[in-house]
Short mmCIF file of C-alpha atoms and ligand atoms in Angstrom, two decimals:
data_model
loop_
_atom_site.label_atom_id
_atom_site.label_comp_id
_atom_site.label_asym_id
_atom_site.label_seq_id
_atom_site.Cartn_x
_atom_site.Cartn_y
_atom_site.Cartn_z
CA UNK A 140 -99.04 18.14 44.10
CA UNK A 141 -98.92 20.18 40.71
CA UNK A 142 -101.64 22.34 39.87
CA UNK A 143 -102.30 24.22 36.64
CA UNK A 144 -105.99 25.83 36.67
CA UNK A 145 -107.67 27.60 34.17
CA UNK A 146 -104.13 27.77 32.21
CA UNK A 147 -104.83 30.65 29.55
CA UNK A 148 -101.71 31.37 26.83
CA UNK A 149 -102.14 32.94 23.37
CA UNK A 150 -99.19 33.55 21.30
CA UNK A 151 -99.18 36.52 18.62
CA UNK A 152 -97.25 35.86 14.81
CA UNK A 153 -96.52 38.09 12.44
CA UNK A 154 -99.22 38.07 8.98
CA UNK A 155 -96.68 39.00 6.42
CA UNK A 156 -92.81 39.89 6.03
CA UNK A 157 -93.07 43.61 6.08
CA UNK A 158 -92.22 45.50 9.04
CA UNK A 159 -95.63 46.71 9.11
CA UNK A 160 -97.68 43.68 9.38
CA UNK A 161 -99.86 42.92 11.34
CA UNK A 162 -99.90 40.81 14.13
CA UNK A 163 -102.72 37.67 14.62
CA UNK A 164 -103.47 36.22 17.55
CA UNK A 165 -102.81 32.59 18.06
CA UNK A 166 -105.06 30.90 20.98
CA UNK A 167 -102.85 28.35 21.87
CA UNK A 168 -104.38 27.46 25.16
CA UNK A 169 -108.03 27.95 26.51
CA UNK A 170 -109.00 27.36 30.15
CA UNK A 171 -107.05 23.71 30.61
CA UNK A 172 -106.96 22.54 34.30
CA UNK A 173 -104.46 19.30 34.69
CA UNK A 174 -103.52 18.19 38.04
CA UNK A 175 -100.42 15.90 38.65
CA UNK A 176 -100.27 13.83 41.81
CA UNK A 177 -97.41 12.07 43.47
CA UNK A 178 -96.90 8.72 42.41
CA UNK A 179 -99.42 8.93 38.96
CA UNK A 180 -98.17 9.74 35.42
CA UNK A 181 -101.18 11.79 34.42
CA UNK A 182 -100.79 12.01 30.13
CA UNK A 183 -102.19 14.68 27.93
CA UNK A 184 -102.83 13.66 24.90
CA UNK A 185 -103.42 15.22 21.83
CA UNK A 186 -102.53 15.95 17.71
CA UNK A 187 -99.50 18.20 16.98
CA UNK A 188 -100.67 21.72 17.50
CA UNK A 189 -103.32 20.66 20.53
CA UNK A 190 -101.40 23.23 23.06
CA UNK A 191 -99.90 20.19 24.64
CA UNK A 192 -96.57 21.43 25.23
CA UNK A 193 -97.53 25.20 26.00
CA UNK A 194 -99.67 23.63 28.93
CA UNK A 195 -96.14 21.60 30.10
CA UNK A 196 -94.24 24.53 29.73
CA UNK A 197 -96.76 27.05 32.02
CA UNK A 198 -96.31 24.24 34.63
CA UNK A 199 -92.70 24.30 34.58
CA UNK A 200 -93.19 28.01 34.85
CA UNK A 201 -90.69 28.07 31.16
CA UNK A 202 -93.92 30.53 30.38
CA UNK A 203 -96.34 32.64 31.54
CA UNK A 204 -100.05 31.89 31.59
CA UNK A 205 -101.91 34.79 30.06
CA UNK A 206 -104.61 33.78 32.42
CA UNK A 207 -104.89 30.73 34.97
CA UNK A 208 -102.88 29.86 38.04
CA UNK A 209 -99.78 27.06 38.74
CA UNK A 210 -100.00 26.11 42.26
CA UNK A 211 -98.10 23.92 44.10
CA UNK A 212 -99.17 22.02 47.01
CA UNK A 213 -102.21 23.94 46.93
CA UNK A 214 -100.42 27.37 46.99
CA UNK A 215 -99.51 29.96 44.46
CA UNK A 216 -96.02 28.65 42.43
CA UNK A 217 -93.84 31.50 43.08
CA UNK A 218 -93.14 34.34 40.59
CA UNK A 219 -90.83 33.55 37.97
CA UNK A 220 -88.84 30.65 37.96
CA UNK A 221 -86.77 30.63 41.00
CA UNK A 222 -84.32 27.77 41.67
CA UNK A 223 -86.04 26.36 44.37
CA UNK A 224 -89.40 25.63 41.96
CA UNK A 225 -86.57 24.64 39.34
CA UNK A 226 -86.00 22.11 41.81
CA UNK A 227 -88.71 20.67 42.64
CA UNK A 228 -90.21 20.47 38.91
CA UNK A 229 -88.31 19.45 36.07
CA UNK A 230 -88.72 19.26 32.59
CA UNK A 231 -87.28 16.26 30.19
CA UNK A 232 -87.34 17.73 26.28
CA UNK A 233 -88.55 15.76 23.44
CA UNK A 234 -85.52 16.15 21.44
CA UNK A 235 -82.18 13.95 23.27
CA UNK A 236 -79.84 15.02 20.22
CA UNK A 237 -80.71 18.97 21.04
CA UNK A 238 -80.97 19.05 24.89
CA UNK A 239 -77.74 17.86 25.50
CA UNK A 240 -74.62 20.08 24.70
CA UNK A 241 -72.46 17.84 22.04
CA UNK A 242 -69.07 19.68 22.92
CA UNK A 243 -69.56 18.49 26.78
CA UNK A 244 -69.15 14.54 28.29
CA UNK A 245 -71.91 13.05 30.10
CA UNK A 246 -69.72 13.97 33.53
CA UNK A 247 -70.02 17.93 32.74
CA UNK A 248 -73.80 17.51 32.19
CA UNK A 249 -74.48 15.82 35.34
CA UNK A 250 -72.08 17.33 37.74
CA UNK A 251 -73.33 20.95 36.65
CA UNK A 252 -77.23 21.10 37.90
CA UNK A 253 -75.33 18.91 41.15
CA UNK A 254 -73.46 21.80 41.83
CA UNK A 255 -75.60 24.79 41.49
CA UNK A 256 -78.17 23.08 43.82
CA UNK A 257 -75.78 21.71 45.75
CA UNK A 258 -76.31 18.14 45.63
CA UNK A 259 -73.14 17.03 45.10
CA UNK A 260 -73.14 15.57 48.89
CA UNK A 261 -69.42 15.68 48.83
CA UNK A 262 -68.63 13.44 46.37
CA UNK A 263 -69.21 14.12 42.94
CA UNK A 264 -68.45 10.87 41.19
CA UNK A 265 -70.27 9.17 43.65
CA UNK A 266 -73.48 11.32 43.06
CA UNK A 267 -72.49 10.92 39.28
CA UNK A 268 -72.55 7.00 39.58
CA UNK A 269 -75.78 7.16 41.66
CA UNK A 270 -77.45 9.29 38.96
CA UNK A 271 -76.71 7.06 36.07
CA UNK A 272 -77.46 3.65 38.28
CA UNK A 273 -80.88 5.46 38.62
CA UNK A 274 -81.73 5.26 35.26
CA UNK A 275 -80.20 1.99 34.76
CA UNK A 276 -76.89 2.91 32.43
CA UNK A 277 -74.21 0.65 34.20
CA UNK A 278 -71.96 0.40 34.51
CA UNK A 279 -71.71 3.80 35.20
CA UNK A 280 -67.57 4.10 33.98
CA UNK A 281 -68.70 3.54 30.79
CA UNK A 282 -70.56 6.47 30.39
CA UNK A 283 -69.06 9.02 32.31
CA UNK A 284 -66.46 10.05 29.88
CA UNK A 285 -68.73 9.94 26.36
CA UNK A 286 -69.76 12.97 24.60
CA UNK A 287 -73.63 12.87 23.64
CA UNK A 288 -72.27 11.73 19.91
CA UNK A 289 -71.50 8.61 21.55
CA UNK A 290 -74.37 7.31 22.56
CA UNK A 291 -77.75 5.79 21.70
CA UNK A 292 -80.88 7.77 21.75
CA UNK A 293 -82.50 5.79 24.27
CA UNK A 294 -79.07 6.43 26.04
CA UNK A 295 -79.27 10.03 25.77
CA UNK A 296 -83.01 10.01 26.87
CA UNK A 297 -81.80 8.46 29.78
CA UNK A 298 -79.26 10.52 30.67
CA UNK A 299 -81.60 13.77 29.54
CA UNK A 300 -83.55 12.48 32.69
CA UNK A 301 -80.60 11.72 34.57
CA UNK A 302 -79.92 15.01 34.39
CA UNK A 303 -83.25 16.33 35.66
CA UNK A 304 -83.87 13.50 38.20
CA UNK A 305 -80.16 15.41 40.11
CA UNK A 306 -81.90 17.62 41.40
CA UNK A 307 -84.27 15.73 43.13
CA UNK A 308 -87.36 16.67 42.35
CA UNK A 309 -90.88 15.91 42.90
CA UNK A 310 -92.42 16.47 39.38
CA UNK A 311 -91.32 15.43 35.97
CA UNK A 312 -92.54 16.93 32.99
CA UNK A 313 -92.11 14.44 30.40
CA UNK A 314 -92.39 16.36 26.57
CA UNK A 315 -93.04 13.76 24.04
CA UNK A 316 -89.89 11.94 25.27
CA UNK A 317 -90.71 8.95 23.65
CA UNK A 318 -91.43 10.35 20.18
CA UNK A 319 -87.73 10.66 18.38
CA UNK A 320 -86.16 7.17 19.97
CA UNK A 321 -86.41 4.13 17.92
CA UNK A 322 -89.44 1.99 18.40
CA UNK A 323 -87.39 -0.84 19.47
CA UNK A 324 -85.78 1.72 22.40
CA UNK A 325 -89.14 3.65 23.29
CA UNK A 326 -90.46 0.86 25.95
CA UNK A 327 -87.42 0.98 27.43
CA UNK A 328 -87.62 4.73 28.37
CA UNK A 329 -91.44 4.67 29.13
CA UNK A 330 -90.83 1.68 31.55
CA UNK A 331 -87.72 3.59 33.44
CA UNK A 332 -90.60 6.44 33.44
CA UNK A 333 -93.03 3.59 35.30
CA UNK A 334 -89.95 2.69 37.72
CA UNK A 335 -89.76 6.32 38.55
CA UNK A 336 -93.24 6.78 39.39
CA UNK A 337 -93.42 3.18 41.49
CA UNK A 338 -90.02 3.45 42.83
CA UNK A 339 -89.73 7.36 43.74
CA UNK A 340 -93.27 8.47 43.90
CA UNK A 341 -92.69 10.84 41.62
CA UNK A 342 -95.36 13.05 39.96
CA UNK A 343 -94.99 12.62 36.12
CA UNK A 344 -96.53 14.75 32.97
CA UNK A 345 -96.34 12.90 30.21
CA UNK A 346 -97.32 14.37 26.92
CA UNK A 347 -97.70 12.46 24.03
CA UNK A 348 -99.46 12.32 20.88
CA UNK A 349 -99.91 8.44 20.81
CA UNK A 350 -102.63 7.48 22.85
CA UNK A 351 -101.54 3.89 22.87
CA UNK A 352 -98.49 4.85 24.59
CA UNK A 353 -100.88 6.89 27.37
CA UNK A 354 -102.72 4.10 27.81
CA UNK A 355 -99.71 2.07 28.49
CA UNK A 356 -98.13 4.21 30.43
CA UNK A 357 -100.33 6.36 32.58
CA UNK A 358 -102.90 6.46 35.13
CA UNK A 359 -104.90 9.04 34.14
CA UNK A 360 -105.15 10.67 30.48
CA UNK A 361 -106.24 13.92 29.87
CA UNK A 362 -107.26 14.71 25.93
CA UNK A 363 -106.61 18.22 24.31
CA UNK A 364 -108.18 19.26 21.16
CA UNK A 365 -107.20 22.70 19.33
CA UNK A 366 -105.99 23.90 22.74
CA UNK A 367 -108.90 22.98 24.73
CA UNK A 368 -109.51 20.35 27.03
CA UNK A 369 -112.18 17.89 25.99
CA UNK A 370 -111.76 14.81 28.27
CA UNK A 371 -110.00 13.33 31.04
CA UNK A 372 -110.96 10.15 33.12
CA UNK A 373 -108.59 7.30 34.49
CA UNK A 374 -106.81 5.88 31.66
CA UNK A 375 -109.06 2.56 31.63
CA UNK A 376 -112.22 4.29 31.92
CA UNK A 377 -111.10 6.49 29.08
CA UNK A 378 -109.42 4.17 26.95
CA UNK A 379 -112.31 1.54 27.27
CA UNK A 380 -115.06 3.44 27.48
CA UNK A 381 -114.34 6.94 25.11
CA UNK A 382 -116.87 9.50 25.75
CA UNK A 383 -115.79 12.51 23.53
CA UNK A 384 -115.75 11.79 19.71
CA UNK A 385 -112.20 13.00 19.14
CA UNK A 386 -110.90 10.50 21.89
CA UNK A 387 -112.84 7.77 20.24
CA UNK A 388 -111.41 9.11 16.62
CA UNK A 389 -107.75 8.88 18.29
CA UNK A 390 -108.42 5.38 19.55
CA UNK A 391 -110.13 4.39 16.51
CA UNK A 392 -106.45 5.52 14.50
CA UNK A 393 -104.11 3.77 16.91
CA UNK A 394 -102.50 1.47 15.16
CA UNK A 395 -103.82 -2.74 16.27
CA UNK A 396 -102.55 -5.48 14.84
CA UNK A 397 -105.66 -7.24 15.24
CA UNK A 398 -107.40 -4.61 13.05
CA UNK A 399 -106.77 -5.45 9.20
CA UNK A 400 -106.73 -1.39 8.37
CA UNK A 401 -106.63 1.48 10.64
CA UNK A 402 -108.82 4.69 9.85
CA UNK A 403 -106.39 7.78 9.15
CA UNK A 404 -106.69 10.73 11.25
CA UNK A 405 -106.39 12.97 8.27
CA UNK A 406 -109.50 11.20 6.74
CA UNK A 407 -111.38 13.51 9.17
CA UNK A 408 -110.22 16.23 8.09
CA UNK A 409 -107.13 18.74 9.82
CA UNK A 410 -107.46 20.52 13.39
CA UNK A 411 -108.24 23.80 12.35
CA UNK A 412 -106.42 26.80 12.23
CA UNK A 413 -105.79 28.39 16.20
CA UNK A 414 -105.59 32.20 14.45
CA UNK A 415 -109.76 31.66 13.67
CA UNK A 416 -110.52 28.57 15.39
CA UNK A 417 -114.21 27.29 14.93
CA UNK A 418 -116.99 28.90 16.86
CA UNK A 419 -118.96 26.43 19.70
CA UNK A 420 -117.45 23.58 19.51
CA UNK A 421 -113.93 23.33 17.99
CA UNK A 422 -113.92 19.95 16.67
CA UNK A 423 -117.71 20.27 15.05
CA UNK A 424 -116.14 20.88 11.33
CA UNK A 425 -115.19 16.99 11.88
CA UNK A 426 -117.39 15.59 14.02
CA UNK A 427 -119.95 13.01 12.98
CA UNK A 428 -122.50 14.07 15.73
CA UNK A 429 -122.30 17.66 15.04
CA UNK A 430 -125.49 19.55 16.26
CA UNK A 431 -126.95 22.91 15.87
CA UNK A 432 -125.96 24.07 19.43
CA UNK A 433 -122.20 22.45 18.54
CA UNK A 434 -121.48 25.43 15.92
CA UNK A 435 -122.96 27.84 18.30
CA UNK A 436 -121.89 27.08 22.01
CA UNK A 437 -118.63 25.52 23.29
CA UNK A 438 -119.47 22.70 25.34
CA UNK A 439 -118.64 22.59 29.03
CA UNK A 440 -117.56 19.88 30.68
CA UNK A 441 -120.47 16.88 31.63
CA UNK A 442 -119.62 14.35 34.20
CA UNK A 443 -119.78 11.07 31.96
CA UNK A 444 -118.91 8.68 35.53
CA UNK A 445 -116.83 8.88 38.96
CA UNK A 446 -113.91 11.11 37.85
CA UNK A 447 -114.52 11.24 34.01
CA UNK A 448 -115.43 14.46 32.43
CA UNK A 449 -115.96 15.29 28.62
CA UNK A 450 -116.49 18.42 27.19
CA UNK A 451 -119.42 17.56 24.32
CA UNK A 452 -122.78 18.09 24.51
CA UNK A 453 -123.79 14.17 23.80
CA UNK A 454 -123.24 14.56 27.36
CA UNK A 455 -125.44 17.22 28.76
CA UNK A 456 -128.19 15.80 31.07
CA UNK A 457 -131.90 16.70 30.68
CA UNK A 458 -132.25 20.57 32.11
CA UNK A 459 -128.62 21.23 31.46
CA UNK A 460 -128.43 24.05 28.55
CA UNK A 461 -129.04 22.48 24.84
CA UNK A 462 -130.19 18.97 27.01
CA UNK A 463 -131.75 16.21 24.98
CA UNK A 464 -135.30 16.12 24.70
CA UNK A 465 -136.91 12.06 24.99
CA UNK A 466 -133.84 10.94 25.10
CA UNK A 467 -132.13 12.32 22.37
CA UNK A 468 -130.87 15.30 20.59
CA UNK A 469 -131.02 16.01 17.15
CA UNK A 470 -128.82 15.50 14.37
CA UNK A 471 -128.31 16.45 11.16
CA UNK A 472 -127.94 12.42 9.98
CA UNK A 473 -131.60 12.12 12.23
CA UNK A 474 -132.04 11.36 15.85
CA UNK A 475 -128.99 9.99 18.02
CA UNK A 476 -129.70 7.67 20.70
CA UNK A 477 -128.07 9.46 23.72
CA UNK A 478 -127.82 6.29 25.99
CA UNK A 479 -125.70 4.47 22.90
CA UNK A 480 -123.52 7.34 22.55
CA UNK A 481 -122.98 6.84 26.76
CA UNK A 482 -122.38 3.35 26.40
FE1 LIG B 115 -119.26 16.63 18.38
FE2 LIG B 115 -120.97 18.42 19.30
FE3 LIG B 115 -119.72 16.82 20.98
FE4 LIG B 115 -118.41 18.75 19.71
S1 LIG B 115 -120.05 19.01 21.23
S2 LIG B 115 -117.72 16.66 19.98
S3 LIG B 115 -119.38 18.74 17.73
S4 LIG B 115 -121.20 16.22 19.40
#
């Protein structure tokens, strides 16, 4: 349904407070294809910093790819952001405090996106009441007439996607919308996300940097390292079968209560810096497989099985560039059985 290919951003910052200085290039994003079909949440997954929400935000056409193409239904998005792709894909914001205007009631932030698309279908209250049915805040009287201040997180969440679901779209782009609710409220919101996708066949996005939540939640998971792609693969083939060594670190540091400790991210070092990121492969400064060919060529990405793709080259099949020779490449802890590493 959703489309982005090749997606392509960099962002440029300042080095320094004088007028003069000079500007560094940030690559934010690097050649990330995700594709969102109706009726699948499709998560992207990633640390803080992966170029998770620059990818949402080229898809909801919020910015422009410096390279790469958004299509929808197979065809070109439009230019810009005209209303009619506004209405078709939406975006729901991590932050429920900031995305809803405190000075305004709930009524004023629903009945405004029904009226400029003309949804209203005569009756506002009516569409009002339908809206907040949808995402289960009833009865609807009692929220109508609240400011933001008023309510819950998980309520505003829910009204946040109220407010995106008026329009009737086909896509959601789900930032992180889990991440600033309550953990006791969070299952809540990712379930009305579910009912959503069952219920309305809708397409869903959902970033997230808490791969348990992906795996809950979503069909298929796509991984982002340092604003490249790494893996993708249904969630169960991913989740139970990791193929890249970051996925496996990020599943290996999800928290389990039937795990007496839980590695720390940080004990493998930082994602590195996006102004100079690493040469070859980006994640080599902390991975424990780290070749030769890792510092010097970025990995494409191998088929691992049906519909699962990881960009490493544990993965590269005999004849492919840098393949394993007998079986096995070499490391700098010795030799590493290729087959293991496949599972
Ligand atoms: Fe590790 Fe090399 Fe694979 Fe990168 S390409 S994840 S450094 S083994």
């Amino acid at each position: 349904m959703l489309e982005g290919r090749d997606l392509t951003k960099s962002f440029y910052v300042k080095q320094g407070r004088s007028p003069l200085a000079r500007k560094a290039r940030v690559h934010a994003v690097e050649a990330v294809t995700v594709r969102l079909e109706a009726g699948k949440v499709t998560a992207l997954v990633g640390e803080s910093g992966a170029g998770k929400t620059t990818v949402a935000r080229m898809l909801a056409k919020i910015i422009k790819p410096d390279a790469g193409e958004v299509l929808l239904d197979g065809k070109p998005a439009p230019a810009g952001r005209p209303r009619s792709y506004a209405a078709q894909v939406q975006m729901i914001f991590q932050d429920p405090f900031a995305s809803l205007n405190p000075v305004h009631r709930i009524r004023h932030h629903l009945m405004r996106p029904l009226q400029i698309h003309h949804m209203t279908g005569g009756n506002v209250d009516k569409a009002i009441a339908e809206l907040l049915n949808r995402v289960a805040l009833k009865p609807a009287e009692n929220f109508t007439d609240k400011f933001p201040y008023e309510l819950s997180g998980g309520q505003r969440q829910r009204v946040a996607i109220a407010r995106a679901l008026s329009v009737r779209p086909r896509v959601l782009l789900a930032d992180e919308p889990v991440s600033m609710l309550d953990v006791s409220i969070r299952l809540g919101v990712l379930n009305l996300l579910a009912d959503l996708r069952d219920r309305e066949h809708l397409a869903i996005l959902y970033v997230t940097h808490d791969i348990a939540s992906a795996r809950y939640l979503a069909d298929t998971i796509v991984v982002m390292y340092a604003g490249q792609l790494v893996e993708a693969a249904p969630s169960v083939s991913l989740t139970d079968h990791p193929a890249h060594p970051y996925t496996q670190l990020l599943l290996a540091a999800a928290p389990d209560p039937d795990r007496a400790e839980t590695p720390k991210l940080a004990d493998r070092g930082a994602p590195p810096s996006l102004l100079a990121p690493p040469s070859g492969c980006r994640f080599h400064p902390r991975c424990p497989y780290a070749m030769d060919i890792c510092k010097r060529q970025a990995p494409p990405s191998f088929a691992v099985s049906s519909g699962h793709i990881a960009a490493c080259w544990l993965h590269a099949q005999p004849g492919e560039q840098g393949a394993i020779k007998n079986g096995a490449f070499s490391t700098p802890a010795g030799q590493l059985d290729i087959e293991k590493q496949k599972r």
